[in-house]
Amino acid sequence: MTTLKTKLQDDLTTAIKARDELRSSTLRLTLTAIQKEEVAGTEARALSDGEVEKIIAREAKKRREAAEAFDKGGRSESAERERAEGEVLADYLPKQLTDDELEQLVAAAVAEAKGAGAEGPKAMGAVMKIVNPQVAGRAEGGRVAAVVKKLLAG
């Protein structure tokens, strides 16, 4: 079993004992998503910490999107709940890159891609290939793509 999954289970036990409903329900849903992933496919398997982290990130993204949808629908209480759940999950994810840090990484990748002969908007794929492994789990794909487009446009 992964250390991250163990930490989630230990934190769930602590949250249940403390009667922290928000934290315990959020951790339960996340652990269920992890267990679902472990038994998906033809054979059950244990997930690595990296795979567990991806699942947590996916769950956090679901919370952000749901909060936006609830806001648009005028259901602010539900949106606040989703945001709070997202904050609980954020504790288990690596620290997100700031806009400046992300821009620096992308600028270096753009320079590297230009050195390899890729220029203009058509270089997007080459730049994304270089920058994605560097920002994995620390910045959302859409955010990265927006910065790449901005820097490639000039």
Tab-separated table of N, CA and C in Angstrom:
chain	number	residue	atom	x	y	z
A	1	MET	N	0.853	-1.187	0.000
A	1	MET	CA	0.000	0.000	0.000
A	1	MET	C	0.893	1.243	0.000
A	2	THR	N	0.438	2.239	-0.692
A	2	THR	CA	1.221	3.469	-0.793
A	2	THR	C	1.180	4.261	0.513
A	3	THR	N	2.182	5.070	0.693
A	3	THR	CA	2.235	5.869	1.915
A	3	THR	C	1.175	6.966	1.889
A	4	LEU	N	0.873	7.495	0.704
A	4	LEU	CA	-0.132	8.547	0.601
A	4	LEU	C	-1.521	7.992	0.916
A	5	LYS	N	-1.799	6.789	0.416
A	5	LYS	CA	-3.096	6.168	0.704
A	5	LYS	C	-3.207	5.864	2.199
A	6	THR	N	-2.129	5.418	2.794
A	6	THR	CA	-2.115	5.145	4.233
A	6	THR	C	-2.390	6.426	5.015
A	7	LYS	N	-1.763	7.524	4.578
A	7	LYS	CA	-1.973	8.816	5.239
A	7	LYS	C	-3.441	9.235	5.138
A	8	LEU	N	-4.045	9.026	3.963
A	8	LEU	CA	-5.462	9.356	3.786
A	8	LEU	C	-6.325	8.539	4.742
A	9	GLN	N	-6.028	7.247	4.861
A	9	GLN	CA	-6.821	6.386	5.745
A	9	GLN	C	-6.642	6.779	7.212
A	10	ASP	N	-5.419	7.108	7.588
A	10	ASP	CA	-5.159	7.535	8.974
A	10	ASP	C	-5.888	8.853	9.268
A	11	ASP	N	-5.832	9.771	8.295
A	11	ASP	CA	-6.511	11.060	8.473
A	11	ASP	C	-8.024	10.884	8.525
A	12	LEU	N	-8.538	9.910	7.780
A	12	LEU	CA	-9.976	9.623	7.819
A	12	LEU	C	-10.369	9.149	9.216
A	13	THR	N	-9.590	8.266	9.779
A	13	THR	CA	-9.864	7.764	11.129
A	13	THR	C	-9.862	8.911	12.132
A	14	THR	N	-8.869	9.787	12.011
A	14	THR	CA	-8.771	10.944	12.905
A	14	THR	C	-9.980	11.857	12.745
A	15	ALA	N	-10.389	12.094	11.479
A	15	ALA	CA	-11.531	12.978	11.214
A	15	ALA	C	-12.825	12.391	11.763
A	16	ILE	N	-12.974	11.087	11.653
A	16	ILE	CA	-14.184	10.436	12.176
A	16	ILE	C	-14.221	10.571	13.699
A	17	LYS	N	-13.086	10.340	14.341
A	17	LYS	CA	-13.021	10.457	15.806
A	17	LYS	C	-13.289	11.881	16.262
A	18	ALA	N	-12.857	12.858	15.455
A	18	ALA	CA	-13.053	14.267	15.799
A	18	ALA	C	-14.431	14.766	15.368
A	19	ARG	N	-15.204	13.900	14.730
A	19	ARG	CA	-16.547	14.239	14.218
A	19	ARG	C	-16.490	15.404	13.218
A	20	ASP	N	-15.438	15.401	12.398
A	20	ASP	CA	-15.268	16.397	11.341
A	20	ASP	C	-15.949	15.858	10.086
A	21	GLU	N	-17.218	16.212	9.916
A	21	GLU	CA	-18.037	15.645	8.840
A	21	GLU	C	-17.499	15.979	7.461
A	22	LEU	N	-17.109	17.226	7.248
A	22	LEU	CA	-16.615	17.653	5.937
A	22	LEU	C	-15.371	16.862	5.544
A	23	ARG	N	-14.394	16.822	6.435
A	23	ARG	CA	-13.134	16.131	6.146
A	23	ARG	C	-13.356	14.625	5.965
A	24	SER	N	-14.156	14.026	6.836
A	24	SER	CA	-14.353	12.577	6.745
A	24	SER	C	-15.099	12.195	5.465
A	25	SER	N	-16.114	12.958	5.081
A	25	SER	CA	-16.841	12.612	3.853
A	25	SER	C	-15.967	12.817	2.617
A	26	THR	N	-15.155	13.874	2.617
A	26	THR	CA	-14.262	14.137	1.491
A	26	THR	C	-13.228	13.023	1.359
A	27	LEU	N	-12.636	12.628	2.470
A	27	LEU	CA	-11.630	11.567	2.438
A	27	LEU	C	-12.243	10.227	2.060
A	28	ARG	N	-13.468	9.975	2.510
A	28	ARG	CA	-14.154	8.729	2.127
A	28	ARG	C	-14.342	8.664	0.611
A	29	LEU	N	-14.834	9.766	0.036
A	29	LEU	CA	-15.048	9.797	-1.414
A	29	LEU	C	-13.737	9.608	-2.170
A	30	THR	N	-12.682	10.213	-1.696
A	30	THR	CA	-11.377	10.103	-2.354
A	30	THR	C	-10.837	8.682	-2.247
A	31	LEU	N	-10.943	8.083	-1.071
A	31	LEU	CA	-10.478	6.706	-0.903
A	31	LEU	C	-11.293	5.742	-1.767
A	32	THR	N	-12.576	6.022	-1.928
A	32	THR	CA	-13.416	5.199	-2.801
A	32	THR	C	-12.937	5.304	-4.247
A	33	ALA	N	-12.607	6.519	-4.681
A	33	ALA	CA	-12.097	6.710	-6.048
A	33	ALA	C	-10.780	5.953	-6.230
A	34	ILE	N	-9.937	5.955	-5.202
A	34	ILE	CA	-8.657	5.236	-5.266
A	34	ILE	C	-8.913	3.732	-5.363
A	35	GLN	N	-9.822	3.220	-4.527
A	35	GLN	CA	-10.126	1.794	-4.550
A	35	GLN	C	-10.729	1.382	-5.891
A	36	LYS	N	-11.568	2.233	-6.454
A	36	LYS	CA	-12.158	1.960	-7.768
A	36	LYS	C	-11.062	1.811	-8.822
A	37	GLU	N	-10.081	2.702	-8.762
A	37	GLU	CA	-8.970	2.670	-9.715
A	37	GLU	C	-8.120	1.412	-9.513
A	38	GLU	N	-7.972	0.987	-8.270
A	38	GLU	CA	-7.158	-0.196	-7.982
A	38	GLU	C	-7.767	-1.468	-8.571
A	39	VAL	N	-9.078	-1.546	-8.610
A	39	VAL	CA	-9.734	-2.760	-9.109
A	39	VAL	C	-10.195	-2.630	-10.561
A	40	ALA	N	-9.940	-1.480	-11.169
A	40	ALA	CA	-10.313	-1.292	-12.577
A	40	ALA	C	-9.402	-2.139	-13.451
A	41	GLY	N	-9.920	-2.558	-14.579
A	41	GLY	CA	-9.120	-3.371	-15.491
A	41	GLY	C	-9.298	-4.843	-15.206
A	42	THR	N	-8.375	-5.634	-15.721
A	42	THR	CA	-8.524	-7.088	-15.606
A	42	THR	C	-7.977	-7.635	-14.302
A	43	GLU	N	-7.095	-6.885	-13.652
A	43	GLU	CA	-6.452	-7.381	-12.448
A	43	GLU	C	-6.328	-6.280	-11.397
A	44	ALA	N	-6.626	-6.626	-10.144
A	44	ALA	CA	-6.484	-5.649	-9.057
A	44	ALA	C	-4.997	-5.375	-8.835
A	45	ARG	N	-4.675	-4.121	-8.493
A	45	ARG	CA	-3.271	-3.759	-8.281
A	45	ARG	C	-3.177	-2.646	-7.252
A	46	ALA	N	-2.018	-2.520	-6.670
A	46	ALA	CA	-1.761	-1.422	-5.729
A	46	ALA	C	-1.254	-0.233	-6.532
A	47	LEU	N	-1.708	0.939	-6.192
A	47	LEU	CA	-1.310	2.149	-6.908
A	47	LEU	C	-0.078	2.767	-6.265
A	48	SER	N	0.730	3.415	-7.098
A	48	SER	CA	1.895	4.135	-6.577
A	48	SER	C	1.421	5.469	-6.004
A	49	ASP	N	2.307	6.133	-5.268
A	49	ASP	CA	1.965	7.449	-4.723
A	49	ASP	C	1.633	8.427	-5.844
A	50	GLY	N	2.356	8.338	-6.952
A	50	GLY	CA	2.103	9.222	-8.090
A	50	GLY	C	0.708	9.030	-8.659
A	51	GLU	N	0.274	7.771	-8.749
A	51	GLU	CA	-1.071	7.481	-9.264
A	51	GLU	C	-2.137	7.963	-8.285
A	52	VAL	N	-1.888	7.778	-6.996
A	52	VAL	CA	-2.837	8.246	-5.972
A	52	VAL	C	-2.936	9.770	-6.033
A	53	GLU	N	-1.787	10.426	-6.228
A	53	GLU	CA	-1.755	11.883	-6.327
A	53	GLU	C	-2.595	12.364	-7.520
A	54	LYS	N	-2.506	11.659	-8.647
A	54	LYS	CA	-3.300	12.013	-9.830
A	54	LYS	C	-4.795	11.890	-9.546
A	55	ILE	N	-5.172	10.862	-8.803
A	55	ILE	CA	-6.581	10.673	-8.458
A	55	ILE	C	-7.054	11.806	-7.551
A	56	ILE	N	-6.225	12.175	-6.572
A	56	ILE	CA	-6.578	13.274	-5.667
A	56	ILE	C	-6.721	14.567	-6.473
A	57	ALA	N	-5.800	14.798	-7.419
A	57	ALA	CA	-5.869	15.996	-8.262
A	57	ALA	C	-7.148	15.987	-9.093
A	58	ARG	N	-7.518	14.828	-9.615
A	58	ARG	CA	-8.751	14.712	-10.411
A	58	ARG	C	-9.976	15.011	-9.549
A	59	GLU	N	-9.969	14.504	-8.317
A	59	GLU	CA	-11.081	14.768	-7.399
A	59	GLU	C	-11.151	16.255	-7.048
A	60	ALA	N	-9.994	16.885	-6.842
A	60	ALA	CA	-9.962	18.319	-6.519
A	60	ALA	C	-10.495	19.136	-7.698
A	61	LYS	N	-10.145	18.727	-8.906
A	61	LYS	CA	-10.626	19.425	-10.101
A	61	LYS	C	-12.148	19.297	-10.209
A	62	LYS	N	-12.668	18.127	-9.893
A	62	LYS	CA	-14.127	17.931	-9.903
A	62	LYS	C	-14.803	18.914	-8.944
A	63	ARG	N	-14.181	19.110	-7.777
A	63	ARG	CA	-14.749	20.025	-6.777
A	63	ARG	C	-14.759	21.459	-7.298
A	64	ARG	N	-13.650	21.881	-7.934
A	64	ARG	CA	-13.581	23.243	-8.482
A	64	ARG	C	-14.651	23.443	-9.553
A	65	GLU	N	-14.779	22.473	-10.449
A	65	GLU	CA	-15.763	22.596	-11.527
A	65	GLU	C	-17.188	22.601	-10.981
A	66	ALA	N	-17.442	21.777	-9.975
A	66	ALA	CA	-18.769	21.740	-9.367
A	66	ALA	C	-19.081	23.065	-8.675
A	67	ALA	N	-18.082	23.640	-8.010
A	67	ALA	CA	-18.285	24.928	-7.330
A	67	ALA	C	-18.647	26.003	-8.345
A	68	GLU	N	-17.963	26.009	-9.497
A	68	GLU	CA	-18.283	26.984	-10.548
A	68	GLU	C	-19.702	26.785	-11.058
A	69	ALA	N	-20.075	25.529	-11.255
A	69	ALA	CA	-21.421	25.232	-11.754
A	69	ALA	C	-22.488	25.662	-10.740
A	70	PHE	N	-22.226	25.406	-9.462
A	70	PHE	CA	-23.176	25.812	-8.432
A	70	PHE	C	-23.286	27.332	-8.362
A	71	ASP	N	-22.161	28.027	-8.513
A	71	ASP	CA	-22.188	29.492	-8.523
A	71	ASP	C	-23.053	30.008	-9.661
A	72	LYS	N	-22.876	29.434	-10.838
A	72	LYS	CA	-23.664	29.856	-12.000
A	72	LYS	C	-25.142	29.576	-11.801
A	73	GLY	N	-25.436	28.501	-11.066
A	73	GLY	CA	-26.823	28.130	-10.812
A	73	GLY	C	-27.426	28.842	-9.613
A	74	GLY	N	-26.660	29.713	-8.962
A	74	GLY	CA	-27.181	30.472	-7.826
A	74	GLY	C	-27.263	29.672	-6.542
A	75	ARG	N	-26.500	28.593	-6.445
A	75	ARG	CA	-26.527	27.763	-5.230
A	75	ARG	C	-25.220	27.948	-4.475
A	76	SER	N	-25.094	29.089	-3.799
A	76	SER	CA	-23.833	29.459	-3.156
A	76	SER	C	-23.453	28.524	-2.005
A	77	GLU	N	-24.430	27.976	-1.279
A	77	GLU	CA	-24.113	27.069	-0.168
A	77	GLU	C	-23.418	25.817	-0.690
A	78	SER	N	-23.950	25.258	-1.764
A	78	SER	CA	-23.346	24.062	-2.358
A	78	SER	C	-21.966	24.384	-2.918
A	79	ALA	N	-21.817	25.568	-3.504
A	79	ALA	CA	-20.527	25.979	-4.055
A	79	ALA	C	-19.484	26.096	-2.943
A	80	GLU	N	-19.887	26.668	-1.797
A	80	GLU	CA	-18.969	26.796	-0.666
A	80	GLU	C	-18.537	25.424	-0.152
A	81	ARG	N	-19.462	24.489	-0.104
A	81	ARG	CA	-19.164	23.116	0.338
A	81	ARG	C	-18.119	22.480	-0.594
A	82	GLU	N	-18.331	22.640	-1.898
A	82	GLU	CA	-17.394	22.071	-2.879
A	82	GLU	C	-16.013	22.706	-2.726
A	83	ARG	N	-15.976	24.019	-2.518
A	83	ARG	CA	-14.680	24.701	-2.326
A	83	ARG	C	-13.976	24.195	-1.069
A	84	ALA	N	-14.738	24.006	-0.001
A	84	ALA	CA	-14.165	23.512	1.252
A	84	ALA	C	-13.599	22.105	1.058
A	85	GLU	N	-14.308	21.267	0.313
A	85	GLU	CA	-13.812	19.917	0.030
A	85	GLU	C	-12.534	19.989	-0.803
A	86	GLY	N	-12.497	20.930	-1.737
A	86	GLY	CA	-11.301	21.120	-2.560
A	86	GLY	C	-10.100	21.521	-1.716
A	87	GLU	N	-10.344	22.351	-0.697
A	87	GLU	CA	-9.257	22.773	0.196
A	87	GLU	C	-8.736	21.599	1.019
A	88	VAL	N	-9.634	20.707	1.435
A	88	VAL	CA	-9.214	19.511	2.174
A	88	VAL	C	-8.292	18.680	1.283
A	89	LEU	N	-8.664	18.504	0.020
A	89	LEU	CA	-7.860	17.703	-0.902
A	89	LEU	C	-6.533	18.385	-1.237
A	90	ALA	N	-6.528	19.704	-1.251
A	90	ALA	CA	-5.308	20.452	-1.581
A	90	ALA	C	-4.191	20.151	-0.581
A	91	ASP	N	-4.555	19.771	0.648
A	91	ASP	CA	-3.551	19.433	1.658
A	91	ASP	C	-2.715	18.223	1.248
A	92	TYR	N	-3.248	17.382	0.366
A	92	TYR	CA	-2.572	16.151	-0.026
A	92	TYR	C	-1.871	16.270	-1.377
A	93	LEU	N	-1.943	17.434	-1.982
A	93	LEU	CA	-1.324	17.654	-3.287
A	93	LEU	C	-0.065	18.493	-3.142
A	94	PRO	N	0.857	18.378	-4.116
A	94	PRO	CA	2.044	19.238	-4.055
A	94	PRO	C	1.634	20.698	-4.195
A	95	LYS	N	2.470	21.588	-3.676
A	95	LYS	CA	2.191	23.019	-3.745
A	95	LYS	C	2.098	23.446	-5.208
A	96	GLN	N	1.059	24.189	-5.540
A	96	GLN	CA	0.854	24.644	-6.912
A	96	GLN	C	1.865	25.729	-7.267
A	97	LEU	N	2.265	25.757	-8.526
A	97	LEU	CA	3.197	26.775	-9.005
A	97	LEU	C	2.509	28.134	-9.053
A	98	THR	N	3.251	29.173	-8.720
A	98	THR	CA	2.708	30.522	-8.875
A	98	THR	C	2.741	30.870	-10.364
A	99	ASP	N	2.062	31.942	-10.745
A	99	ASP	CA	2.050	32.367	-12.141
A	99	ASP	C	3.448	32.691	-12.629
A	100	ASP	N	4.249	33.337	-11.783
A	100	ASP	CA	5.620	33.699	-12.157
A	100	ASP	C	6.489	32.467	-12.369
A	101	GLU	N	6.399	31.502	-11.437
A	101	GLU	CA	7.183	30.276	-11.560
A	101	GLU	C	6.804	29.520	-12.826
A	102	LEU	N	5.495	29.443	-13.091
A	102	LEU	CA	5.014	28.744	-14.281
A	102	LEU	C	5.513	29.436	-15.550
A	103	GLU	N	5.443	30.757	-15.547
A	103	GLU	CA	5.888	31.512	-16.721
A	103	GLU	C	7.382	31.315	-16.974
A	104	GLN	N	8.181	31.246	-15.921
A	104	GLN	CA	9.621	31.015	-16.069
A	104	GLN	C	9.901	29.644	-16.676
A	105	LEU	N	9.201	28.608	-16.181
A	105	LEU	CA	9.386	27.261	-16.719
A	105	LEU	C	8.984	27.192	-18.191
A	106	VAL	N	7.853	27.819	-18.528
A	106	VAL	CA	7.372	27.806	-19.904
A	106	VAL	C	8.327	28.592	-20.803
A	107	ALA	N	8.830	29.734	-20.326
A	107	ALA	CA	9.761	30.533	-21.125
A	107	ALA	C	11.010	29.725	-21.453
A	108	ALA	N	11.520	28.972	-20.492
A	108	ALA	CA	12.686	28.123	-20.736
A	108	ALA	C	12.362	27.044	-21.760
A	109	ALA	N	11.157	26.465	-21.664
A	109	ALA	CA	10.741	25.428	-22.613
A	109	ALA	C	10.572	26.009	-24.011
A	110	VAL	N	10.037	27.228	-24.117
A	110	VAL	CA	9.879	27.895	-25.420
A	110	VAL	C	11.251	28.125	-26.038
A	111	ALA	N	12.201	28.581	-25.235
A	111	ALA	CA	13.558	28.820	-25.734
A	111	ALA	C	14.185	27.512	-26.218
A	112	GLU	N	13.960	26.435	-25.469
A	112	GLU	CA	14.489	25.129	-25.848
A	112	GLU	C	13.863	24.638	-27.153
A	113	ALA	N	12.541	24.835	-27.301
A	113	ALA	CA	11.845	24.414	-28.519
A	113	ALA	C	12.322	25.236	-29.716
A	114	LYS	N	12.541	26.542	-29.509
A	114	LYS	CA	13.039	27.391	-30.603
A	114	LYS	C	14.436	26.956	-31.016
A	115	GLY	N	15.240	26.540	-30.048
A	115	GLY	CA	16.577	26.036	-30.328
A	115	GLY	C	16.528	24.770	-31.173
A	116	ALA	N	15.451	24.004	-31.016
A	116	ALA	CA	15.273	22.772	-31.780
A	116	ALA	C	14.599	23.045	-33.126
A	117	GLY	N	14.274	24.306	-33.400
A	117	GLY	CA	13.699	24.668	-34.696
A	117	GLY	C	12.199	24.871	-34.716
A	118	ALA	N	11.517	24.723	-33.593
A	118	ALA	CA	10.064	24.911	-33.553
A	118	ALA	C	9.761	26.363	-33.176
A	119	GLU	N	8.976	27.037	-34.033
A	119	GLU	CA	8.635	28.433	-33.749
A	119	GLU	C	7.165	28.707	-34.014
A	120	GLY	N	6.680	29.797	-33.436
A	120	GLY	CA	5.306	30.233	-33.668
A	120	GLY	C	4.297	29.316	-33.000
A	121	PRO	N	3.013	29.540	-33.304
A	121	PRO	CA	1.945	28.757	-32.679
A	121	PRO	C	2.047	27.255	-32.954
A	122	LYS	N	2.703	26.873	-34.029
A	122	LYS	CA	2.830	25.451	-34.358
A	122	LYS	C	3.759	24.725	-33.381
A	123	ALA	N	4.518	25.475	-32.602
A	123	ALA	CA	5.458	24.882	-31.646
A	123	ALA	C	4.775	24.465	-30.346
A	124	MET	N	3.481	24.696	-30.249
A	124	MET	CA	2.753	24.414	-29.002
A	124	MET	C	2.985	22.976	-28.519
A	125	GLY	N	2.847	22.020	-29.403
A	125	GLY	CA	3.024	20.614	-29.012
A	125	GLY	C	4.420	20.339	-28.490
A	126	ALA	N	5.422	20.883	-29.167
A	126	ALA	CA	6.807	20.668	-28.751
A	126	ALA	C	7.058	21.284	-27.371
A	127	VAL	N	6.545	22.479	-27.165
A	127	VAL	CA	6.741	23.153	-25.874
A	127	VAL	C	6.008	22.395	-24.767
A	128	MET	N	4.781	21.963	-25.033
A	128	MET	CA	4.006	21.220	-24.025
A	128	MET	C	4.730	19.923	-23.656
A	129	LYS	N	5.340	19.261	-24.634
A	129	LYS	CA	6.080	18.023	-24.386
A	129	LYS	C	7.240	18.270	-23.425
A	130	ILE	N	7.877	19.421	-23.563
A	130	ILE	CA	9.020	19.767	-22.710
A	130	ILE	C	8.551	20.164	-21.308
A	131	VAL	N	7.490	20.984	-21.232
A	131	VAL	CA	7.095	21.584	-19.953
A	131	VAL	C	6.219	20.659	-19.090
A	132	ASN	N	5.415	19.786	-19.688
A	132	ASN	CA	4.502	18.951	-18.897
A	132	ASN	C	5.191	18.101	-17.833
A	133	PRO	N	6.289	17.408	-18.142
A	133	PRO	CA	6.937	16.627	-17.071
A	133	PRO	C	7.455	17.502	-15.923
A	134	GLN	N	7.813	18.735	-16.227
A	134	GLN	CA	8.350	19.636	-15.199
A	134	GLN	C	7.267	20.147	-14.255
A	135	VAL	N	6.052	20.295	-14.749
A	135	VAL	CA	4.988	20.872	-13.923
A	135	VAL	C	3.974	19.835	-13.455
A	136	ALA	N	4.195	18.573	-13.781
A	136	ALA	CA	3.230	17.514	-13.474
A	136	ALA	C	2.731	17.602	-12.034
A	137	GLY	N	1.423	17.745	-11.895
A	137	GLY	CA	0.799	17.795	-10.576
A	137	GLY	C	0.892	19.138	-9.874
A	138	ARG	N	1.669	20.067	-10.429
A	138	ARG	CA	1.842	21.356	-9.754
A	138	ARG	C	1.140	22.487	-10.490
A	139	ALA	N	0.563	22.194	-11.665
A	139	ALA	CA	-0.201	23.193	-12.409
A	139	ALA	C	-1.167	22.457	-13.328
A	140	GLU	N	-2.359	22.993	-13.446
A	140	GLU	CA	-3.380	22.388	-14.294
A	140	GLU	C	-3.019	22.558	-15.762
A	141	GLY	N	-3.376	21.578	-16.567
A	141	GLY	CA	-3.044	21.599	-17.989
A	141	GLY	C	-3.545	22.824	-18.723
A	142	GLY	N	-4.754	23.246	-18.429
A	142	GLY	CA	-5.322	24.422	-19.085
A	142	GLY	C	-4.541	25.689	-18.776
A	143	ARG	N	-4.096	25.783	-17.545
A	143	ARG	CA	-3.299	26.936	-17.123
A	143	ARG	C	-1.953	26.958	-17.851
A	144	VAL	N	-1.339	25.785	-17.963
A	144	VAL	CA	-0.053	25.671	-18.652
A	144	VAL	C	-0.228	26.042	-20.121
A	145	ALA	N	-1.262	25.484	-20.749
A	145	ALA	CA	-1.505	25.742	-22.169
A	145	ALA	C	-1.723	27.234	-22.431
A	146	ALA	N	-2.431	27.906	-21.530
A	146	ALA	CA	-2.692	29.339	-21.702
A	146	ALA	C	-1.380	30.135	-21.677
A	147	VAL	N	-0.475	29.783	-20.769
A	147	VAL	CA	0.811	30.487	-20.680
A	147	VAL	C	1.660	30.189	-21.916
A	148	VAL	N	1.634	28.938	-22.380
A	148	VAL	CA	2.394	28.577	-23.578
A	148	VAL	C	1.890	29.381	-24.775
A	149	LYS	N	0.565	29.449	-24.945
A	149	LYS	CA	-0.012	30.206	-26.063
A	149	LYS	C	0.403	31.677	-25.995
A	150	LYS	N	0.337	32.227	-24.786
A	150	LYS	CA	0.679	33.635	-24.587
A	150	LYS	C	2.131	33.904	-24.972
A	151	LEU	N	3.031	33.043	-24.536
A	151	LEU	CA	4.455	33.257	-24.825
A	151	LEU	C	4.800	32.963	-26.283
A	152	LEU	N	4.108	32.014	-26.891
A	152	LEU	CA	4.362	31.724	-28.300
A	152	LEU	C	3.835	32.844	-29.205
A	153	ALA	N	2.748	33.470	-28.779
A	153	ALA	CA	2.153	34.565	-29.560
A	153	ALA	C	3.069	35.785	-29.531
A	154	GLY	N	3.898	35.853	-28.530
A	154	GLY	CA	4.860	36.948	-28.477
A	154	GLY	C	4.459	37.978	-27.494
